[in-house]
Amino acid sequence: MEVFTSVQSLRQFLRQQVLQQKSIGLIPTMGALHEGHISLVEASRTDNDVTVCSIFVNPTQFNNPEDLLKYPRTLDADCTMLENAGCSAVFAPSVEEMYPEQTVLKINFGALESVMEGASRPGHFNGVGVIVSKLFNMVQPDRAYFGQKDLQQVSVVKRLVSDLSFDLDLVICPTVRETDGLAMSSRNRRLSDSERSIAPHIYRILSNSKEDLLAGKRVDEVLARAKNEFASINAFTLDYYEVIDIKTLLPINQIGKAGTNAICVAAFLGPVRLIDNVVF
Ligand code: AMP
């Protein structure tokens, strides 16, 4: 497995691959890799000749300086996992390499970023839009892999690809969970033992809400029950809990056809902010 830190060396490698007619899959990550990331690598290996995983903790998508500072960085362990997973190349640039000068471009996703993560983390999706565009231009992949766990990011990136005519296919992969239901996340490493033992309630509450909605309970009742449950567990501070239409990302009062609804949650456990969702 090749490890590149400069855009130039990455491009040189990729030019060789393209000359040999090899297809390229890209997995953008911020590192501190887990089985969720590896599932994207596996999907890419199935579809492509060459799999490139980028590892870059992108400062411009963090609106909370402490979250950026404390974001886990484990490059050596990440490279071992990627090598074992059969990844072809890692792109792990420095901040200076990615941003030789401060970007002046601002990407506004309109209504898609006025809710949930966009509302709670102002500027977050501008940062995501810019870094994902840069990576798409640097790697020029045939396919790019993203996790359903970041449901709003998926919507925003779909829109980015369509609005800017990026010539690639997006592949969206299901959320990989721990055996107790907790969605795998790099931020889980920051949980204390007691926070970690409480964290699976997030998925339990989501799953109960989904069942209640499918059984015909009213959205407002289901929301009230879930919010009460979070309130009853002291360690949680709920940021949002929404039943939405996955196309518009807007809250709904009544669920629609199968596959068009989602319940999305963001909650703090101590200082760590976790997100999750279920689509149904
Ligand atoms: P991150 O490193 O958190 O920016 O995530 C990089 C990519 O991995 C994103 O497309 C995420 O949606 C995806 N991802 C993160 N956690 C999971 C998970 N538990 N299951 C599947 N994909 C995930």
mmCIF file of N, CA and C and ligand atoms in Angstrom, residues 28-31 34 36-37 39-40 71 145-147 149-150 153 174-176 183-184, ligand 1:
data_model
loop_
_atom_site.group_PDB
_atom_site.id
_atom_site.type_symbol
_atom_site.label_atom_id
_atom_site.label_comp_id
_atom_site.label_asym_id
_atom_site.label_seq_id
_atom_site.Cartn_x
_atom_site.Cartn_y
_atom_site.Cartn_z
ATOM 1 N N PRO A 28 -13.304 9.145 1.381
ATOM 2 C CA PRO A 28 -12.820 10.271 2.190
ATOM 3 C C PRO A 28 -13.100 10.011 3.671
ATOM 4 N N THR A 29 -12.075 10.143 4.522
ATOM 5 C CA THR A 29 -12.273 9.960 5.967
ATOM 6 C C THR A 29 -11.456 10.993 6.735
ATOM 7 N N MET A 30 -11.751 11.039 8.030
ATOM 8 C CA MET A 30 -10.944 11.867 8.930
ATOM 9 C C MET A 30 -10.077 10.984 9.835
ATOM 10 N N GLY A 31 -9.932 9.717 9.465
ATOM 11 C CA GLY A 31 -9.055 8.829 10.226
ATOM 12 C C GLY A 31 -9.686 8.318 11.503
ATOM 13 N N HIS A 34 -12.386 2.691 11.914
ATOM 14 C CA HIS A 34 -13.046 1.559 12.568
ATOM 15 C C HIS A 34 -13.697 0.712 11.477
ATOM 16 N N GLY A 36 -16.611 0.553 10.411
ATOM 17 C CA GLY A 36 -17.510 1.294 9.510
ATOM 18 C C GLY A 36 -16.745 1.803 8.297
ATOM 19 N N HIS A 37 -15.574 2.406 8.557
ATOM 20 C CA HIS A 37 -14.745 2.882 7.434
ATOM 21 C C HIS A 37 -14.294 1.701 6.571
ATOM 22 N N SER A 39 -15.749 -1.028 6.027
ATOM 23 C CA SER A 39 -16.823 -1.539 5.153
ATOM 24 C C SER A 39 -16.866 -0.734 3.847
ATOM 25 N N LEU A 40 -16.512 0.540 3.905
ATOM 26 C CA LEU A 40 -16.476 1.347 2.668
ATOM 27 C C LEU A 40 -15.300 0.912 1.792
ATOM 28 N N TYR A 71 -10.103 15.675 18.368
ATOM 29 C CA TYR A 71 -10.458 14.629 17.401
ATOM 30 C C TYR A 71 -9.325 13.605 17.360
ATOM 31 N N TYR A 145 -17.251 6.709 -1.932
ATOM 32 C CA TYR A 145 -18.011 5.932 -0.949
ATOM 33 C C TYR A 145 -18.261 6.758 0.302
ATOM 34 N N PHE A 146 -19.537 6.796 0.710
ATOM 35 C CA PHE A 146 -19.925 7.548 1.904
ATOM 36 C C PHE A 146 -20.850 6.685 2.749
ATOM 37 N N GLY A 147 -20.883 6.959 4.055
ATOM 38 C CA GLY A 147 -21.698 6.170 4.976
ATOM 39 C C GLY A 147 -23.050 6.821 5.233
ATOM 40 N N LYS A 149 -24.505 6.687 7.865
ATOM 41 C CA LYS A 149 -24.503 7.227 9.220
ATOM 42 C C LYS A 149 -24.576 8.758 9.200
ATOM 43 N N ASP A 150 -23.914 9.356 8.191
ATOM 44 C CA ASP A 150 -23.955 10.822 8.071
ATOM 45 C C ASP A 150 -24.984 11.174 6.995
ATOM 46 N N GLN A 153 -24.990 14.584 5.385
ATOM 47 C CA GLN A 153 -23.804 14.720 4.532
ATOM 48 C C GLN A 153 -24.034 14.033 3.186
ATOM 49 N N PRO A 174 -24.397 1.128 4.227
ATOM 50 C CA PRO A 174 -25.162 1.110 5.483
ATOM 51 C C PRO A 174 -24.287 1.358 6.720
ATOM 52 N N THR A 175 -24.927 1.805 7.785
ATOM 53 C CA THR A 175 -24.231 2.101 9.038
ATOM 54 C C THR A 175 -23.787 0.802 9.712
ATOM 55 N N VAL A 176 -22.517 0.730 10.066
ATOM 56 C CA VAL A 176 -21.993 -0.434 10.789
ATOM 57 C C VAL A 176 -22.072 -0.116 12.289
ATOM 58 N N ALA A 183 -23.756 3.035 16.880
ATOM 59 C CA ALA A 183 -23.148 3.256 15.566
ATOM 60 C C ALA A 183 -21.656 3.497 15.758
ATOM 61 N N MET A 184 -20.843 2.795 14.980
ATOM 62 C CA MET A 184 -19.394 3.011 15.100
ATOM 63 C C MET A 184 -19.072 4.444 14.701
HETATM 64 P P1 AMP B 1 -15.477 10.245 9.093
HETATM 65 O O1 AMP B 1 -14.076 9.742 9.181
HETATM 66 O O2 AMP B 1 -16.250 10.173 10.359
HETATM 67 O O3 AMP B 1 -15.556 11.576 8.388
HETATM 68 O O4 AMP B 1 -16.241 9.225 8.134
HETATM 69 C C1 AMP B 1 -15.753 8.906 6.858
HETATM 70 C C2 AMP B 1 -16.812 8.143 6.108
HETATM 71 O O5 AMP B 1 -17.115 6.944 6.822
HETATM 72 C C3 AMP B 1 -18.136 8.934 5.993
HETATM 73 O O6 AMP B 1 -18.688 8.729 4.710
HETATM 74 C C4 AMP B 1 -18.971 8.315 7.076
HETATM 75 O O7 AMP B 1 -20.354 8.404 6.827
HETATM 76 C C5 AMP B 1 -18.512 6.873 7.025
HETATM 77 N N1 AMP B 1 -18.792 6.214 8.306
HETATM 78 C C6 AMP B 1 -18.507 6.678 9.553
HETATM 79 N N2 AMP B 1 -18.987 5.844 10.492
HETATM 80 C C7 AMP B 1 -19.602 4.826 9.830
HETATM 81 C C8 AMP B 1 -20.312 3.654 10.237
HETATM 82 N N3 AMP B 1 -20.477 3.357 11.520
HETATM 83 N N4 AMP B 1 -20.802 2.853 9.280
HETATM 84 C C9 AMP B 1 -20.658 3.148 7.950
HETATM 85 N N5 AMP B 1 -19.999 4.241 7.501
HETATM 86 C C10 AMP B 1 -19.476 5.071 8.426
#
